Short mmCIF file of C-alpha atoms in Angstrom, two decimals:
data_model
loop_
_atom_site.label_atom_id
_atom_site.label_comp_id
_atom_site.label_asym_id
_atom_site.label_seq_id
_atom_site.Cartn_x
_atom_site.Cartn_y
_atom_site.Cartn_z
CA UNK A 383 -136.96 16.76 31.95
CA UNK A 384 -138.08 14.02 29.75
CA UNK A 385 -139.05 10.42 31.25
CA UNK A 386 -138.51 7.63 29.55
CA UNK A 387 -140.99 5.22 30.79
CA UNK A 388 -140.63 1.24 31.31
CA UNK A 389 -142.66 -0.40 28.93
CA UNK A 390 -140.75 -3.86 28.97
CA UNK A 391 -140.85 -7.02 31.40
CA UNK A 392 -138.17 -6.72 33.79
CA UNK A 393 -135.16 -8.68 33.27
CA UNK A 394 -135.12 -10.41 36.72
CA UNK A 395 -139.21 -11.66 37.79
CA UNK A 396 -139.16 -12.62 41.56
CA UNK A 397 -142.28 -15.29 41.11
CA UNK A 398 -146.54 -15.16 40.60
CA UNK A 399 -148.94 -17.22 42.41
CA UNK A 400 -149.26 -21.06 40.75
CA UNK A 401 -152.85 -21.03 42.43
CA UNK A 402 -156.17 -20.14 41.13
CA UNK A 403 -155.94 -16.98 43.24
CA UNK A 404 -154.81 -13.28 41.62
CA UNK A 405 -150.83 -13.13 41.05
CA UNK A 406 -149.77 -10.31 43.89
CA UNK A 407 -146.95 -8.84 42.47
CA UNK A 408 -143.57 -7.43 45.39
CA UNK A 409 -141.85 -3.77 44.19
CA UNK A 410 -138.84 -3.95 46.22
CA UNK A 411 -136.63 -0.65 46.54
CA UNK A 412 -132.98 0.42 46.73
CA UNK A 413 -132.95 3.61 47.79
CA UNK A 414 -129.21 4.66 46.74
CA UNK A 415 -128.14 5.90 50.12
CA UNK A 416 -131.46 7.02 50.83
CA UNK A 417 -133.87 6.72 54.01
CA UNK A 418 -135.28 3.24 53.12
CA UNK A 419 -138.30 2.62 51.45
CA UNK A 420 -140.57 -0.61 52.51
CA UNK A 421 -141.83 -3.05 49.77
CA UNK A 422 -145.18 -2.80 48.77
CA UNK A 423 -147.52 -5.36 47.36
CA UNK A 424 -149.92 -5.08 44.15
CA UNK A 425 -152.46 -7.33 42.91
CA UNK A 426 -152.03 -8.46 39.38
CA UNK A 427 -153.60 -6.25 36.87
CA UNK A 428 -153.65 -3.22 39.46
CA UNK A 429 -151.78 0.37 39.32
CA UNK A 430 -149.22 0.48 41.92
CA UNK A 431 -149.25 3.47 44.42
CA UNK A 432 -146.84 5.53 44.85
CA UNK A 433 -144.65 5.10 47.89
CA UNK A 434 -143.54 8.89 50.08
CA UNK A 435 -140.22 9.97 48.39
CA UNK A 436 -136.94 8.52 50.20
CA UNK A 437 -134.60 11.28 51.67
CA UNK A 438 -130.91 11.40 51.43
CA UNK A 439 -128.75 14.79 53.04
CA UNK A 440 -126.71 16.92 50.04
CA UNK A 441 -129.45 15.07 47.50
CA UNK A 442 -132.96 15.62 46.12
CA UNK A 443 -135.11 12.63 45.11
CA UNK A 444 -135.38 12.34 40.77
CA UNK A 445 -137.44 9.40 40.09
CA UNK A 446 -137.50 5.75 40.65
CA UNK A 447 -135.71 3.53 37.73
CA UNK A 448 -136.36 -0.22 36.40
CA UNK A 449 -132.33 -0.36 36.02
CA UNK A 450 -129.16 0.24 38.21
CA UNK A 451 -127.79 2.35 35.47
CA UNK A 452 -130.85 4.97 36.12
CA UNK A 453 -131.56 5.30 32.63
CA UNK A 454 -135.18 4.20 32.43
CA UNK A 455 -137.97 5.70 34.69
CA UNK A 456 -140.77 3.36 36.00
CA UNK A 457 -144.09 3.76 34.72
CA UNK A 458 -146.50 3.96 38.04
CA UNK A 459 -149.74 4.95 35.60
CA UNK A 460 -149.16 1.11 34.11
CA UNK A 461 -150.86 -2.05 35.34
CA UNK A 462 -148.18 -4.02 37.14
CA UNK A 463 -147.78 -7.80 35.66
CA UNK A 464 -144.48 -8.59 37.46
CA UNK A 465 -142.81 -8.07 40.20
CA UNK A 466 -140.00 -5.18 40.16
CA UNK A 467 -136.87 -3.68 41.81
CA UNK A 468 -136.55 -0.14 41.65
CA UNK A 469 -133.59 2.15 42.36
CA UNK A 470 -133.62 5.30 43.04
CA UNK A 471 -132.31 8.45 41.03
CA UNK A 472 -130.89 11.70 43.18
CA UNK A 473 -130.24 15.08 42.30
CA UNK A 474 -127.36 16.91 43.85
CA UNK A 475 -129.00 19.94 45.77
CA UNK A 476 -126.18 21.96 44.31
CA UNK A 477 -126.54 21.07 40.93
CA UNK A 478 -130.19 20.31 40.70
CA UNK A 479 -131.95 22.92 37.86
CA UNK A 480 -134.73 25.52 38.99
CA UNK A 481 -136.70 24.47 36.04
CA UNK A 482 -137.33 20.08 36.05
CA UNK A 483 -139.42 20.54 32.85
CA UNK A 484 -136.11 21.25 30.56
CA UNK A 485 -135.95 18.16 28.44
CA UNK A 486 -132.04 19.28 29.16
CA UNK A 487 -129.87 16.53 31.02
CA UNK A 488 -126.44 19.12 30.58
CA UNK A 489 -125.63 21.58 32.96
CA UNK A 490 -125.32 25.27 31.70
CA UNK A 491 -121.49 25.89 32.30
CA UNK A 492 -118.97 24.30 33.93
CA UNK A 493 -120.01 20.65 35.57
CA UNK A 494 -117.67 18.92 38.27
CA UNK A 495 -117.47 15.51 37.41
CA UNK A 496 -116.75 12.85 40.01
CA UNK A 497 -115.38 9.97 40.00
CA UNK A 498 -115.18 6.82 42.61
CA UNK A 499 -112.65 4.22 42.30
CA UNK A 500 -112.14 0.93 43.95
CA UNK A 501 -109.96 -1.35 46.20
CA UNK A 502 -107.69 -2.68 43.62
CA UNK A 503 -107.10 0.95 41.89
CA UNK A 504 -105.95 2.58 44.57
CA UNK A 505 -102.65 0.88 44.71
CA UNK A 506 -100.14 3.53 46.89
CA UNK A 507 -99.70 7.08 44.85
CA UNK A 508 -101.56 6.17 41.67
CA UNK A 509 -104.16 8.58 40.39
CA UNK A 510 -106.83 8.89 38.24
CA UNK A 511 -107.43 10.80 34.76
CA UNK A 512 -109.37 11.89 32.19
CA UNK A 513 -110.16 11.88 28.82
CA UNK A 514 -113.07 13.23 26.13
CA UNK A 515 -114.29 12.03 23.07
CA UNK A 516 -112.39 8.86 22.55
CA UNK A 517 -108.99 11.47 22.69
CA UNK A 518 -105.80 9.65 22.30
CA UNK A 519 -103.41 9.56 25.61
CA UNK A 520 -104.30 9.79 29.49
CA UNK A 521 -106.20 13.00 29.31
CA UNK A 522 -106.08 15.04 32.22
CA UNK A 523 -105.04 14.07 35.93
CA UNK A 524 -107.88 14.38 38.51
CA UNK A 525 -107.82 16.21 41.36
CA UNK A 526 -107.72 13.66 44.58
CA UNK A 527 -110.46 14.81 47.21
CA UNK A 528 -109.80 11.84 50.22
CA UNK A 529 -109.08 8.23 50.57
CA UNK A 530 -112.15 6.17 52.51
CA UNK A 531 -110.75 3.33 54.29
CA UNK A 532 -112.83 -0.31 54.26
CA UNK A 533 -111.15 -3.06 56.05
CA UNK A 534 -108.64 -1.12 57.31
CA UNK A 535 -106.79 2.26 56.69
CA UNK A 536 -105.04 0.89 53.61
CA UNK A 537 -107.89 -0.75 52.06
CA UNK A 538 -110.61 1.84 50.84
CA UNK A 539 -111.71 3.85 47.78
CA UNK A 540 -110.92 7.40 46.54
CA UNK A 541 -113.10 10.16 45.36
CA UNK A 542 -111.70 12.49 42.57
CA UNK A 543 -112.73 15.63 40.77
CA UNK A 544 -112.83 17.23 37.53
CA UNK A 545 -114.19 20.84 36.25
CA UNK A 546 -115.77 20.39 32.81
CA UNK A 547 -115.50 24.00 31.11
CA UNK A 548 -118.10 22.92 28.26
CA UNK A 549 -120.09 19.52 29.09
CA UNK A 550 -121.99 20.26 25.75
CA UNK A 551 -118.98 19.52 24.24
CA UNK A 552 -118.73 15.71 25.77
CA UNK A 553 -119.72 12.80 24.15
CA UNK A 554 -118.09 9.97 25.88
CA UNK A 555 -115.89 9.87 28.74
CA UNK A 556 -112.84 7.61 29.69
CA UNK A 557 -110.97 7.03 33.29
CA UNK A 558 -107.68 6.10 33.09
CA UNK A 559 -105.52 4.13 36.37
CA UNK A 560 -102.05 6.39 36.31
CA UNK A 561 -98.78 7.00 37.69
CA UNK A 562 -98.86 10.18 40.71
CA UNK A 563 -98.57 12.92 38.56
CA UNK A 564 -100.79 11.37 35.58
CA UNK A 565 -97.97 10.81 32.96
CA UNK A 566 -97.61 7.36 32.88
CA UNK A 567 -100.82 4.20 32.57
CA UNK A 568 -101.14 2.05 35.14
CA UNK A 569 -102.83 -1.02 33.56
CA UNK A 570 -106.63 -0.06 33.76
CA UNK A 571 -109.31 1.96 32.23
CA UNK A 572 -112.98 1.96 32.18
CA UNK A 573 -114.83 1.54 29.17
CA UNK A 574 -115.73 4.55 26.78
CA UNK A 575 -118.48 6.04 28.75
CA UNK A 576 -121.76 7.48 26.69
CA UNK A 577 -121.82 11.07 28.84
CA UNK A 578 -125.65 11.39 27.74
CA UNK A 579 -126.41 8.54 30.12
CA UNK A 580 -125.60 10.22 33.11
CA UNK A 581 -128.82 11.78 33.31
CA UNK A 582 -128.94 13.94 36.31
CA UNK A 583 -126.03 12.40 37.84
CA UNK A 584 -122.82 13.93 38.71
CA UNK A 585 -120.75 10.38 39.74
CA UNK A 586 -119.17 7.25 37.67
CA UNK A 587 -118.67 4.78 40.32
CA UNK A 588 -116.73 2.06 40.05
CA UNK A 589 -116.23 0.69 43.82
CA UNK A 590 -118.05 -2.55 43.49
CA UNK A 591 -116.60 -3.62 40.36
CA UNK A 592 -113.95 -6.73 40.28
CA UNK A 593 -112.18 -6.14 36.86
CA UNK A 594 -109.13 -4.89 36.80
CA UNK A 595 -106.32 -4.94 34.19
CA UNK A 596 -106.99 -3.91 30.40
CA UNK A 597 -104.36 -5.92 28.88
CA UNK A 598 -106.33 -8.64 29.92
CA UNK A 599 -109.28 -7.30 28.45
CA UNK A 600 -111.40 -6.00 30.99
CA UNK A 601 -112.08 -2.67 30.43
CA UNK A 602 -113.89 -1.36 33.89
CA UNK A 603 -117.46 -0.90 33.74
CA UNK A 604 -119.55 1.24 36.96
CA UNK A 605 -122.67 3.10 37.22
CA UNK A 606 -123.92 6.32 37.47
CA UNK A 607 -124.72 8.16 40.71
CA UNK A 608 -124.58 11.67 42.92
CA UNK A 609 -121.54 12.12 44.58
CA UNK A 610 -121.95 12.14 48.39
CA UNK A 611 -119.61 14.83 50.28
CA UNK A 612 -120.34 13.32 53.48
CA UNK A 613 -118.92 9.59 52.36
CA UNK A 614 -116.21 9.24 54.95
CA UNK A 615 -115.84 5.68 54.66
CA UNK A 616 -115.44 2.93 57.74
CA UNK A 617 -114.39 5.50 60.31
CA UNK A 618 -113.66 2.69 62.66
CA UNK A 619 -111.18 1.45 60.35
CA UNK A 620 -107.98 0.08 62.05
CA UNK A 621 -104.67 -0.88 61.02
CA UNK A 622 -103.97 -4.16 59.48
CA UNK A 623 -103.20 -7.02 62.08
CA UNK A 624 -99.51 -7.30 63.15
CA UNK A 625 -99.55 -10.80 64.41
CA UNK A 626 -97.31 -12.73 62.07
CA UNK A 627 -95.85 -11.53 59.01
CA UNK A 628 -98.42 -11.44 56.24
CA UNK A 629 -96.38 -9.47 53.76
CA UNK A 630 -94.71 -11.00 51.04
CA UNK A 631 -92.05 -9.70 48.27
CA UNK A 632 -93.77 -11.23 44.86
CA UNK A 633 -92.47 -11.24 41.33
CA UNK A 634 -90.62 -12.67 38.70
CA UNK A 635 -86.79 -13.25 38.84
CA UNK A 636 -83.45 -14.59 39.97
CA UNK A 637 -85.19 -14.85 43.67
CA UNK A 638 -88.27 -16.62 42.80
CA UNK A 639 -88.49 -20.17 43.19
CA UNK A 640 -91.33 -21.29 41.85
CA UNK A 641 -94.94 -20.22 40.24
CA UNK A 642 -94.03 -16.08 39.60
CA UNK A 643 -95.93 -13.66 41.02
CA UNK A 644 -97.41 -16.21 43.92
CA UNK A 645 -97.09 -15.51 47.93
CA UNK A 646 -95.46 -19.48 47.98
CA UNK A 647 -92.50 -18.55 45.79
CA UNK A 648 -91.86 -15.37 47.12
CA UNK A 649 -90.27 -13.90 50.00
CA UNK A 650 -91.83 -13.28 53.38
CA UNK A 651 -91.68 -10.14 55.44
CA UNK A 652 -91.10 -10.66 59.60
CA UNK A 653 -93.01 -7.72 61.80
CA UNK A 654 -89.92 -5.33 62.85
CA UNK A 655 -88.82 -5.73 66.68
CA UNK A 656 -88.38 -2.45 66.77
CA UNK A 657 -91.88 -0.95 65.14
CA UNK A 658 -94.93 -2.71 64.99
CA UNK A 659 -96.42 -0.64 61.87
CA UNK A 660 -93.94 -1.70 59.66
CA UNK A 661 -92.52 -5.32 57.80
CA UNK A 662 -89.08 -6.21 56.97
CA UNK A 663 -87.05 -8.69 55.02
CA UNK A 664 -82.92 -8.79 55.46
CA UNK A 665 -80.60 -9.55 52.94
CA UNK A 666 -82.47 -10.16 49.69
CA UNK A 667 -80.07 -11.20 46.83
CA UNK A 668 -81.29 -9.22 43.58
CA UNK A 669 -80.22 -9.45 40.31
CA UNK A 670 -80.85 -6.85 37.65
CA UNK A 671 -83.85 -7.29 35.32
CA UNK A 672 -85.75 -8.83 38.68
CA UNK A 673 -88.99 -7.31 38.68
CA UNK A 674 -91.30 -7.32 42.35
CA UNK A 675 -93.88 -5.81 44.14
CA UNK A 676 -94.75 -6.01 47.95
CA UNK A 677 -98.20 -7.91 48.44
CA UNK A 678 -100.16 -7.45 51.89
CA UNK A 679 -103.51 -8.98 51.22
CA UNK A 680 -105.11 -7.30 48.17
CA UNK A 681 -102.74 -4.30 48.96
CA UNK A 682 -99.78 -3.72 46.68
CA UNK A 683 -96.88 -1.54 46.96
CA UNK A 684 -94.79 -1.21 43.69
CA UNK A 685 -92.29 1.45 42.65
CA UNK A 686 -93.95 4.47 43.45
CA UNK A 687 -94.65 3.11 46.87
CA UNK A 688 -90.78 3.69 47.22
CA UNK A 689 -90.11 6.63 49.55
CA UNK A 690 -89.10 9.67 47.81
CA UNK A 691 -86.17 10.00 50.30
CA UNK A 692 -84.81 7.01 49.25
CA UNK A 693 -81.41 7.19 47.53
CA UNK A 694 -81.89 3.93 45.21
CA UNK A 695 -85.02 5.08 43.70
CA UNK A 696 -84.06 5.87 40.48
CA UNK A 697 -80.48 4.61 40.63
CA UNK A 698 -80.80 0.75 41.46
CA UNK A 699 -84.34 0.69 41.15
CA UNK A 700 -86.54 1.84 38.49
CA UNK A 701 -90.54 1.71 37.60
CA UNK A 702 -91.31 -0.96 34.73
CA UNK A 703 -94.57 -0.03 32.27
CA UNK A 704 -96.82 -1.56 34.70
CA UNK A 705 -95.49 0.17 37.84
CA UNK A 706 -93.75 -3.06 39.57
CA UNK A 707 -90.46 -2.60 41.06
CA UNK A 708 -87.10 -3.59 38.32
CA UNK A 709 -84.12 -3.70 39.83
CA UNK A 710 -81.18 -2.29 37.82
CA UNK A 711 -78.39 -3.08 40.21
CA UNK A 712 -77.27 -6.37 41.23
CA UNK A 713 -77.15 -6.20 45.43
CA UNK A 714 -77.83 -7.90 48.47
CA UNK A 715 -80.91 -5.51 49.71
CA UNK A 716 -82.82 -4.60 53.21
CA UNK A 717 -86.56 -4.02 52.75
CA UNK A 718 -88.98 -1.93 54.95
CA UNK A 719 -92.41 -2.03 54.39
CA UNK A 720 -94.63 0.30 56.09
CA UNK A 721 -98.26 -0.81 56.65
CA UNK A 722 -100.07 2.07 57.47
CA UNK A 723 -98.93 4.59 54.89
CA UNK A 724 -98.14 1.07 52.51
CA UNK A 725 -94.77 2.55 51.67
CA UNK A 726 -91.24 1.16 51.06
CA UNK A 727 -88.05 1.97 52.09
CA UNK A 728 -85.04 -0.23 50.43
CA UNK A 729 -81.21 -0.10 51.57
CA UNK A 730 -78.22 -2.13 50.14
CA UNK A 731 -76.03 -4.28 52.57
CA UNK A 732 -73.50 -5.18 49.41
CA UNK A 733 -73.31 -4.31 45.50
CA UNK A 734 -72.31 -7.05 43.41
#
């Protein structure tokens, strides 16, 4: 494999000496998921030593990098003039090469890419896709591999999976935020991924990123990594506090009154007497062209959060291009919101 070696200042300096004494330079470490790695300390002028390798199960240890994106290896045959943070590049042991000294960074054959989305993609039943080359449309619909609760068991991330018959073929790579079955676009894509800069890595990750929805212009960057089989998430992850209602139905409409889309304006959910998991709100008065969601926190439910079993779905309600809930049929309407599966379940007291 070729290295690319750092011969730039880094873009972040964490301070020198102001005295007469030599400048003693801190390389800090992030390790990736790896055993941790203690800081070391170099006089100015001097080579840095080499720390022991960091460990990680299911990974073997590249290099260490200048930059996040693991695209630039650090040079420890160079004097060190500033101080540095280094992160750490990872192999997968299944996909690691016999043979490191191919200048290579493509897998011969088929390459599983993976994919790790975040808190505010994961809204209930969409999905993720793919596309190649800058190819017009969604691509190809990812297969799901598990949900990884945070907060609680509706808040997590998702991992997701794709076989890559020809990865000599790629050039760039897109994500796309879809419908269940990958047909329709849910509002948010990442940028138009360079595939050359994954290096040895086998992961776009996009959990600790905050932008969301590409019609507002932000396009969803991540970084690169090695997809961990043994991330589980928070297994102590419980469900969402019942004390209170702290579900609201939010939208635009005949039954907002006030700022659209806001908690204040829209209609609160009670807990249900009769089962603490779930949220209710009686006789809603809907007109048609009304469009909501159900907002519990930073959870949404929207159309496809509607139960499959339900017999409006479809009939009085239908999915607009942003997956929100429009009604079709003027009614007075019983809501059910379930909070651990962050499903719906509508039935109408009266049709206008």
């Amino acid at each position: 494999m070729n290295k690319i070696f750092a011969l730039l200042l880094p873009l972040s300096l964490l301070g020198a000496s102001c005295s007469d004494e030599p400048a003693v330079w801190r390389i800090e470490f992030e390790t990736n998921g790896g055993t941790p790695v203690a800081s070391i300390e170099v006089s100015d002028g001097e080579k840095a030593a080499k720390p022991s390798d960091p460990t990680k199960e299911g990974a073997i240890f590249d290099c260490w990098y200048v930059d996040s994106a693991l695209t630039t290896e650090f040079d420890w045959d160079e004097p060190v003039t500033a101080s540095w943070k280094l992160y750490a590049g990872w192999e997968s042991e299944v996909d690691a090469p016999d043979d490191t000294s191919s200048s290579s960074t493509e897998e011969d054959g088929p390459f599983t890419i993976y994919f790790r989305d975040a808190a505010w993609w994961n809204t209930a039943e969409a999905a993720t896709s793919v596309s190649f080359n800058g190819e017009e449309g969604l691509g190809e619909r990812m297969e799901h591999l598990r949900f990884c609760p945070t907060e609680n068991t509706s808040i997590g991330y998702n991992y997701w999976s794709f076989e890559i018959e020809d990865p000599e073929q790629i050039e760039t790579i897109t994500f796309h935020r879809v419908n269940g079955d990958g047909s329709q676009y849910w509002g948010a894509a990442t940028v138009e991924i360079d595939f050359s800069e994954k290096g040895r890595n086998n992961l776009y990750d996009i959990k600790e990123t905050t932008e969301a929805w590409s019609d507002q212009g932000n396009f969803v960057s991540g970084v690169w990594g090695v997809y961990d089989p043994d991330d589980v998430g928070n297994p102590d992850a419980e469900s969402p506090e019942q004390e209170g209602a702290g579900a609201y139905i939010v939208g635009e409409g005949s039954f907002v009154d006030g700022e659209e889309w806001n908690e204040s304006s829209g209609i609160e959910l009670s807990v249900n007497p009769s089962n603490a998991q779930e949220y209710m709100a009686l006789a809603v008065s809907l007109a048609p062209g009304d469009k909501l969601q159900i907002k519990n926190g930073q959870t949404y439910c929207g159309y496809s959060g509607i139960e499959a079993g339900c017999d409006l779905k479809g009939t009085h309600f239908e999915s607009d291009d942003d997956g929100n809930i429009l009604v079709k049929t003027a009614g007075i309407y019983d809501f059910y919101y379930k909070v651990p599966s962050n499903t719906l379940w509508i039935s109408v007291e009266e049709q206008a």
